[in-house]
PDB file of C-alpha atoms and ligand atoms in Angstrom:
ATOM      1  CA  UNK H 972     123.180 102.316 119.930  1.00 92.00           C
ATOM      2  CA  UNK H 973     119.613 103.818 120.274  1.00 96.00           C
ATOM      3  CA  UNK H 974     120.665 107.239 119.755  1.00 97.00           C
ATOM      4  CA  UNK H 975     122.768 109.457 117.281  1.00 97.00           C
ATOM      5  CA  UNK H 976     123.350 113.464 117.225  1.00 97.00           C
ATOM      6  CA  UNK H 977     124.738 115.253 114.629  1.00 95.00           C
ATOM      7  CA  UNK H 978     124.704 118.857 113.855  1.00 88.00           C
ATOM      8  CA  UNK H 979     121.806 119.241 116.692  1.00 95.00           C
ATOM      9  CA  UNK H 980     119.385 116.719 115.054  1.00 98.00           C
ATOM     10  CA  UNK H 981     118.542 113.579 117.290  1.00 98.00           C
ATOM     11  CA  UNK H 982     118.231 110.201 115.580  1.00 98.00           C
ATOM     12  CA  UNK H 983     116.639 107.596 118.137  1.00 98.00           C
ATOM     13  CA  UNK H 984     115.236 104.532 117.790  1.00 98.00           C
ATOM     14  CA  UNK H 985     112.794 102.970 120.583  1.00 98.00           C
ATOM     15  CA  UNK H 986     110.306 100.342 120.767  1.00 98.00           C
ATOM     16  CA  UNK H 987     106.581 101.235 120.870  1.00 98.00           C
ATOM     17  CA  UNK H 988     103.222 102.117 118.837  1.00 98.00           C
ATOM     18  CA  UNK H 989     103.454 104.758 116.025  1.00 98.00           C
ATOM     19  CA  UNK H 990     100.148 105.849 117.285  1.00 98.00           C
ATOM     20  CA  UNK H 991     101.287 106.734 120.616  1.00 98.00           C
ATOM     21  CA  UNK H 992     103.838 109.183 120.027  1.00 98.00           C
ATOM     22  CA  UNK H 993     102.318 112.451 121.407  1.00 98.00           C
ATOM     23  CA  UNK H 994     105.443 114.242 121.531  1.00 98.00           C
ATOM     24  CA  UNK H 995     106.107 114.117 117.858  1.00 98.00           C
ATOM     25  CA  UNK H 996     104.735 116.895 115.410  1.00 99.00           C
ATOM     26  CA  UNK H 997     104.340 114.254 112.755  1.00 99.00           C
ATOM     27  CA  UNK H 998     104.164 110.444 112.639  1.00 99.00           C
ATOM     28  CA  UNK H 999     104.743 108.454 109.329  1.00 99.00           C
ATOM     29  CA  UNK H1000     102.095 106.015 108.173  1.00 99.00           C
ATOM     30  CA  UNK H1001     103.026 102.791 106.280  1.00 98.00           C
ATOM     31  CA  UNK H1002     100.122 103.344 103.998  1.00 98.00           C
ATOM     32  CA  UNK H1003      98.457 101.438 100.987  1.00 98.00           C
ATOM     33  CA  UNK H1004      97.946 103.056  97.507  1.00 98.00           C
ATOM     34  CA  UNK H1005      94.275 103.927  98.389  1.00 98.00           C
ATOM     35  CA  UNK H1006      95.130 105.648 101.733  1.00 98.00           C
ATOM     36  CA  UNK H1007      92.641 103.700 103.506  1.00 98.00           C
ATOM     37  CA  UNK H1008      92.937 101.887 106.870  1.00 97.00           C
ATOM     38  CA  UNK H1009      94.485  98.471 106.977  1.00 94.00           C
ATOM     39  CA  UNK H1010      96.319  96.218 109.426  1.00 96.00           C
ATOM     40  CA  UNK H1011      99.425  97.260 111.205  1.00 98.00           C
ATOM     41  CA  UNK H1012     100.652 100.725 111.152  1.00 98.00           C
ATOM     42  CA  UNK H1013      97.838 102.013 108.850  1.00 98.00           C
ATOM     43  CA  UNK H1014      95.194 100.385 111.204  1.00 98.00           C
ATOM     44  CA  UNK H1015      96.977 101.669 114.369  1.00 98.00           C
ATOM     45  CA  UNK H1016      96.817 105.302 112.735  1.00 98.00           C
ATOM     46  CA  UNK H1017      93.432 105.221 111.424  1.00 98.00           C
ATOM     47  CA  UNK H1018      91.929 103.884 114.430  1.00 98.00           C
ATOM     48  CA  UNK H1019      93.403 106.854 116.502  1.00 98.00           C
ATOM     49  CA  UNK H1020      92.748 109.567 113.933  1.00 98.00           C
ATOM     50  CA  UNK H1021      89.080 108.585 113.459  1.00 98.00           C
ATOM     51  CA  UNK H1022      87.374 108.666 110.478  1.00 98.00           C
ATOM     52  CA  UNK H1023      88.136 112.396 109.564  1.00 98.00           C
ATOM     53  CA  UNK H1024      91.556 111.040 108.327  1.00 98.00           C
ATOM     54  CA  UNK H1025      90.342 108.377 105.722  1.00 98.00           C
ATOM     55  CA  UNK H1026      88.233 111.395 104.335  1.00 98.00           C
ATOM     56  CA  UNK H1027      90.786 113.606 104.275  1.00 98.00           C
ATOM     57  CA  UNK H1028      93.192 111.458 102.409  1.00 98.00           C
ATOM     58  CA  UNK H1029      90.356 110.567  99.797  1.00 97.00           C
ATOM     59  CA  UNK H1030      91.315 112.929  97.293  1.00 97.00           C
ATOM     60  CA  UNK H1031      95.151 112.245  97.355  1.00 98.00           C
ATOM     61  CA  UNK H1032      94.317 108.387  96.157  1.00 98.00           C
ATOM     62  CA  UNK H1033      96.077 106.572  94.567  1.00 98.00           C
ATOM     63  CA  UNK H1034      99.611 107.311  95.223  1.00 98.00           C
ATOM     64  CA  UNK H1035     102.672 105.174  93.963  1.00 98.00           C
ATOM     65  CA  UNK H1036     105.234 103.543  95.886  1.00 98.00           C
ATOM     66  CA  UNK H1037     108.064 105.726  96.976  1.00 98.00           C
ATOM     67  CA  UNK H1038     105.493 108.956  97.238  1.00 98.00           C
ATOM     68  CA  UNK H1039     104.573 110.562 100.666  1.00 98.00           C
ATOM     69  CA  UNK H1040     101.655 113.077 100.989  1.00 98.00           C
ATOM     70  CA  UNK H1041     100.639 115.037 104.423  1.00 98.00           C
ATOM     71  CA  UNK H1042      97.426 115.252 106.255  1.00 98.00           C
ATOM     72  CA  UNK H1043      96.089 116.669 109.503  1.00 98.00           C
ATOM     73  CA  UNK H1044      96.431 114.283 112.131  1.00 98.00           C
ATOM     74  CA  UNK H1045      92.608 114.582 113.295  1.00 98.00           C
ATOM     75  CA  UNK H1046      92.045 112.611 116.746  1.00 98.00           C
ATOM     76  CA  UNK H1047      95.580 111.728 117.209  1.00 98.00           C
ATOM     77  CA  UNK H1048      97.761 114.151 119.407  1.00 98.00           C
ATOM     78  CA  UNK H1049     100.088 115.207 116.607  1.00 98.00           C
ATOM     79  CA  UNK H1050     100.017 117.762 114.214  1.00 98.00           C
ATOM     80  CA  UNK H1051     100.538 115.773 110.937  1.00 99.00           C
ATOM     81  CA  UNK H1052     100.532 112.232 109.272  1.00 99.00           C
ATOM     82  CA  UNK H1053     102.896 111.756 106.580  1.00 99.00           C
ATOM     83  CA  UNK H1054     101.594 108.762 104.403  1.00 99.00           C
ATOM     84  CA  UNK H1055     104.223 106.936 102.505  1.00 98.00           C
ATOM     85  CA  UNK H1056     103.483 103.750 100.193  1.00 98.00           C
ATOM     86  CA  UNK H1057     106.440 101.676 100.700  1.00 98.00           C
ATOM     87  CA  UNK H1058     107.363  99.162  98.152  1.00 98.00           C
ATOM     88  CA  UNK H1059     105.875  95.414  98.143  1.00 98.00           C
ATOM     89  CA  UNK H1060     109.253  93.230  98.224  1.00 98.00           C
ATOM     90  CA  UNK H1061     109.852  91.540  95.059  1.00 95.00           C
ATOM     91  CA  UNK H1062     107.177  93.224  93.282  1.00 98.00           C
ATOM     92  CA  UNK H1063     107.930  97.170  93.129  1.00 98.00           C
ATOM     93  CA  UNK H1064     111.436  97.326  91.861  1.00 98.00           C
ATOM     94  CA  UNK H1065     113.888  98.874  92.532  1.00 98.00           C
ATOM     95  CA  UNK H1066     112.647  98.476  95.759  1.00 98.00           C
ATOM     96  CA  UNK H1067     115.697  99.549  97.777  1.00 98.00           C
ATOM     97  CA  UNK H1068     115.074 103.013  95.901  1.00 98.00           C
ATOM     98  CA  UNK H1069     111.483 103.037  96.294  1.00 98.00           C
ATOM     99  CA  UNK H1070     111.847 102.732 100.046  1.00 99.00           C
ATOM    100  CA  UNK H1071     114.521 105.406 100.333  1.00 99.00           C
ATOM    101  CA  UNK H1072     112.353 107.653  98.425  1.00 98.00           C
ATOM    102  CA  UNK H1073     109.759 107.136 101.154  1.00 99.00           C
ATOM    103  CA  UNK H1074     112.241 108.584 103.808  1.00 99.00           C
ATOM    104  CA  UNK H1075     113.449 111.325 101.609  1.00 98.00           C
ATOM    105  CA  UNK H1076     110.131 112.318 100.631  1.00 98.00           C
ATOM    106  CA  UNK H1077     108.604 112.274 104.211  1.00 99.00           C
ATOM    107  CA  UNK H1078     111.589 114.383 105.525  1.00 98.00           C
ATOM    108  CA  UNK H1079     110.919 116.838 102.290  1.00 98.00           C
ATOM    109  CA  UNK H1080     107.600 117.332 103.185  1.00 98.00           C
ATOM    110  CA  UNK H1081     108.301 117.601 107.078  1.00 98.00           C
ATOM    111  CA  UNK H1082     110.907 120.392 106.085  1.00 98.00           C
ATOM    112  CA  UNK H1083     107.996 122.214 103.805  1.00 98.00           C
ATOM    113  CA  UNK H1084     105.310 122.216 106.723  1.00 98.00           C
ATOM    114  CA  UNK H1085     107.470 123.168 109.285  1.00 98.00           C
ATOM    115  CA  UNK H1086     107.527 119.979 111.334  1.00 98.00           C
ATOM    116  CA  UNK H1087     110.442 119.838 113.752  1.00 98.00           C
ATOM    117  CA  UNK H1088     109.942 116.395 115.079  1.00 98.00           C
ATOM    118  CA  UNK H1089     109.122 112.886 113.252  1.00 99.00           C
ATOM    119  CA  UNK H1090     108.478 109.550 113.937  1.00 99.00           C
ATOM    120  CA  UNK H1091     108.738 106.637 111.436  1.00 99.00           C
ATOM    121  CA  UNK H1092     107.640 103.190 111.538  1.00 99.00           C
ATOM    122  CA  UNK H1093     109.577 100.237 109.724  1.00 98.00           C
ATOM    123  CA  UNK H1094     107.983 100.937 106.265  1.00 99.00           C
ATOM    124  CA  UNK H1095     107.237  97.767 104.389  1.00 98.00           C
ATOM    125  CA  UNK H1096     108.817  95.525 106.743  1.00 98.00           C
ATOM    126  CA  UNK H1097     105.246  94.099 107.581  1.00 98.00           C
ATOM    127  CA  UNK H1098     102.800  92.892 105.066  1.00 98.00           C
ATOM    128  CA  UNK H1099     105.113  94.023 102.359  1.00 98.00           C
ATOM    129  CA  UNK H1100     107.670  91.704 103.244  1.00 98.00           C
ATOM    130  CA  UNK H1101     110.740  93.587 103.138  1.00 98.00           C
ATOM    131  CA  UNK H1102     113.416  91.902 105.123  1.00 98.00           C
ATOM    132  CA  UNK H1103     113.921  94.090 108.311  1.00 98.00           C
ATOM    133  CA  UNK H1104     117.763  94.316 108.225  1.00 98.00           C
ATOM    134  CA  UNK H1105     118.047  95.645 104.425  1.00 98.00           C
ATOM    135  CA  UNK H1106     115.147  97.885 105.669  1.00 98.00           C
ATOM    136  CA  UNK H1107     116.844  99.252 108.286  1.00 98.00           C
ATOM    137  CA  UNK H1108     119.895  99.878 106.506  1.00 98.00           C
ATOM    138  CA  UNK H1109     118.448 101.858 103.863  1.00 98.00           C
ATOM    139  CA  UNK H1110     116.023 103.735 106.188  1.00 98.00           C
ATOM    140  CA  UNK H1111     118.937 104.849 108.662  1.00 98.00           C
ATOM    141  CA  UNK H1112     121.411 105.505 105.576  1.00 98.00           C
ATOM    142  CA  UNK H1113     118.466 107.653 103.879  1.00 98.00           C
ATOM    143  CA  UNK H1114     118.119 109.711 106.770  1.00 98.00           C
ATOM    144  CA  UNK H1115     121.746 110.191 107.663  1.00 98.00           C
ATOM    145  CA  UNK H1116     122.272 111.243 104.009  1.00 97.00           C
ATOM    146  CA  UNK H1117     119.683 114.017 104.423  1.00 98.00           C
ATOM    147  CA  UNK H1118     120.783 115.447 107.826  1.00 97.00           C
ATOM    148  CA  UNK H1119     122.931 118.116 106.421  1.00 96.00           C
ATOM    149  CA  UNK H1120     119.773 119.412 104.336  1.00 96.00           C
ATOM    150  CA  UNK H1121     117.544 119.733 107.287  1.00 98.00           C
ATOM    151  CA  UNK H1122     116.811 123.207 108.725  1.00 98.00           C
ATOM    152  CA  UNK H1123     113.631 122.667 110.345  1.00 98.00           C
ATOM    153  CA  UNK H1124     113.645 118.888 111.587  1.00 98.00           C
ATOM    154  CA  UNK H1125     115.647 118.288 114.727  1.00 98.00           C
ATOM    155  CA  UNK H1126     114.298 115.152 115.940  1.00 98.00           C
ATOM    156  CA  UNK H1127     113.959 111.527 113.837  1.00 98.00           C
ATOM    157  CA  UNK H1128     112.758 108.862 115.795  1.00 98.00           C
ATOM    158  CA  UNK H1129     112.203 105.119 114.465  1.00 98.00           C
ATOM    159  CA  UNK H1130     109.457 103.143 116.372  1.00 98.00           C
ATOM    160  CA  UNK H1131     109.873  99.828 116.119  1.00 98.00           C
ATOM    161  CA  UNK H1132     106.880  97.478 117.225  1.00 98.00           C
ATOM    162  CA  UNK H1133     109.050  94.617 118.870  1.00 97.00           C
ATOM    163  CA  UNK H1134     112.472  94.125 120.891  1.00 97.00           C
ATOM    164  CA  UNK H1135     114.080  92.095 118.079  1.00 97.00           C
ATOM    165  CA  UNK H1136     113.383  94.873 115.435  1.00 98.00           C
ATOM    166  CA  UNK H1137     114.657  97.575 117.637  1.00 98.00           C
ATOM    167  CA  UNK H1138     117.733  95.701 118.262  1.00 98.00           C
ATOM    168  CA  UNK H1139     118.162  95.251 114.581  1.00 98.00           C
ATOM    169  CA  UNK H1140     117.833  99.097 114.065  1.00 98.00           C
ATOM    170  CA  UNK H1141     120.355  99.757 116.844  1.00 98.00           C
ATOM    171  CA  UNK H1142     122.838  97.682 115.642  1.00 98.00           C
ATOM    172  CA  UNK H1143     122.455  99.081 112.212  1.00 98.00           C
ATOM    173  CA  UNK H1144     122.580 102.758 113.665  1.00 98.00           C
ATOM    174  CA  UNK H1145     126.235 101.881 115.173  1.00 97.00           C
ATOM    175  CA  UNK H1146     127.093 100.480 111.927  1.00 97.00           C
ATOM    176  CA  UNK H1147     126.183 103.443 109.881  1.00 95.00           C
ATOM    177  CA  UNK H1148     127.617 106.192 111.763  1.00 95.00           C
ATOM    178  CA  UNK H1149     130.937 104.635 112.311  1.00 86.00           C
ATOM    179  CA  UNK H1150     133.694 106.811 111.294  1.00 62.00           C
TER     180      UNK H1150
HETATM  181  N1  AR6 U1469     103.485 100.726 115.658  1.00 86.70           N
HETATM  182  C1  AR6 U1469     104.539 100.500 115.185  1.00 86.70           C
HETATM  183  N2  AR6 U1469     105.181  99.690 114.169  1.00 86.70           N
HETATM  184  C2  AR6 U1469     104.017  98.729 113.667  1.00 86.70           C
HETATM  185  C3  AR6 U1469     102.645  98.958 114.360  1.00 86.70           C
HETATM  186  C4  AR6 U1469     102.496  99.911 115.488  1.00 86.70           C
HETATM  187  N3  AR6 U1469     101.498 100.060 115.619  1.00 86.70           N
HETATM  188  N4  AR6 U1469     101.978  98.063 113.998  1.00 86.70           N
HETATM  189  C5  AR6 U1469     102.854  97.194 113.191  1.00 86.70           C
HETATM  190  N5  AR6 U1469     104.222  97.638 113.026  1.00 86.70           N
HETATM  191  P1  AR6 U1469     102.885  97.433 108.076  1.00 86.70           P
HETATM  192  P2  AR6 U1469     103.999  97.456 105.593  1.00 86.70           P
HETATM  193  C6  AR6 U1469     105.359  97.319 112.683  1.00 86.70           C
HETATM  194  O1  AR6 U1469     102.531  95.774 107.831  1.00 86.70           O
HETATM  195  O2  AR6 U1469     104.832  96.621 105.563  1.00 86.70           O
HETATM  196  C7  AR6 U1469      98.789  97.627 105.693  1.00 86.70           C
HETATM  197  O3  AR6 U1469      98.189  96.826 106.190  1.00 86.70           O
HETATM  198  C8  AR6 U1469     105.293  96.216 111.592  1.00 86.70           C
HETATM  199  O4  AR6 U1469     105.616  94.738 112.891  1.00 86.70           O
HETATM  200  O5  AR6 U1469     101.982  98.175 109.034  1.00 86.70           O
HETATM  201  O6  AR6 U1469     104.705  98.877 105.018  1.00 86.70           O
HETATM  202  C9  AR6 U1469      98.606  98.701 104.694  1.00 86.70           C
HETATM  203  O7  AR6 U1469      97.268  98.931 104.358  1.00 86.70           O
HETATM  204  C10 AR6 U1469     106.384  96.075 110.732  1.00 86.70           C
HETATM  205  O8  AR6 U1469     107.479  95.991 111.217  1.00 86.70           O
HETATM  206  O9  AR6 U1469     103.537  97.955 107.093  1.00 86.70           O
HETATM  207  C11 AR6 U1469      99.215  98.291 103.511  1.00 86.70           C
HETATM  208  O10 AR6 U1469      98.525  97.594 102.483  1.00 86.70           O
HETATM  209  C12 AR6 U1469     106.200  97.550 110.101  1.00 86.70           C
HETATM  210  O11 AR6 U1469     105.466  98.067 111.352  1.00 86.70           O
HETATM  211  C13 AR6 U1469     100.613  97.601 104.116  1.00 86.70           C
HETATM  212  O12 AR6 U1469      99.862  96.913 105.376  1.00 86.70           O
HETATM  213  C14 AR6 U1469     105.414  97.588 108.926  1.00 86.70           C
HETATM  214  O13 AR6 U1469     104.110  96.758 108.851  1.00 86.70           O
HETATM  215  C15 AR6 U1469     101.324  98.268 104.326  1.00 86.70           C
HETATM  216  O14 AR6 U1469     102.670  97.357 104.706  1.00 86.70           O
END
């Protein structure tokens, strides 16, 4: 299943580019500790936002695994970018808990900043090596656990880069929402 609605909050999984989500108030960056540009998600977001984003990020760096910070989106069509540092799999421990913290902290910042819609990539599953299936379970369980506490956010989108990744998230969403 690619969509699930509960208490008026929509969770959806789509295939796409995180830097091309103009209908979302905030997009989430899978960042590095220094909040600089990089490969994958960080590269796409910094390229889209332009140099102002790295300049705004400078004062917040470095961040720790599991932490999230919020900035403007500069030349991107969104209002905010929320930058999360995921755990490097097998290095930053406990990696499950640190990955869950990324999602919890990003949603907390969204609530505090009046963000009604937020798009997440599959944090840590690229360069940082987190197995996709475990990461999908943690991401979706964390978001589902937080749903009852959300007052402002009403739309949470997972943007997966490949068809296969989308399939894993969609299957995990079905499994996680079975009564
Ligand atoms: N849109 C959506 N998903 C993407 C995109 C995109 N444009 N590009 C890649 N993915 P990664 P990490 C997928 O490596 O593992 C960076 O260089 C990708 O297929 O971006 O948290 C930073 O500088 C994978 O499934 O993030 C850090 O040093 C997922 O997004 C480090 O890599 C995350 O891949 C962060 O590593």
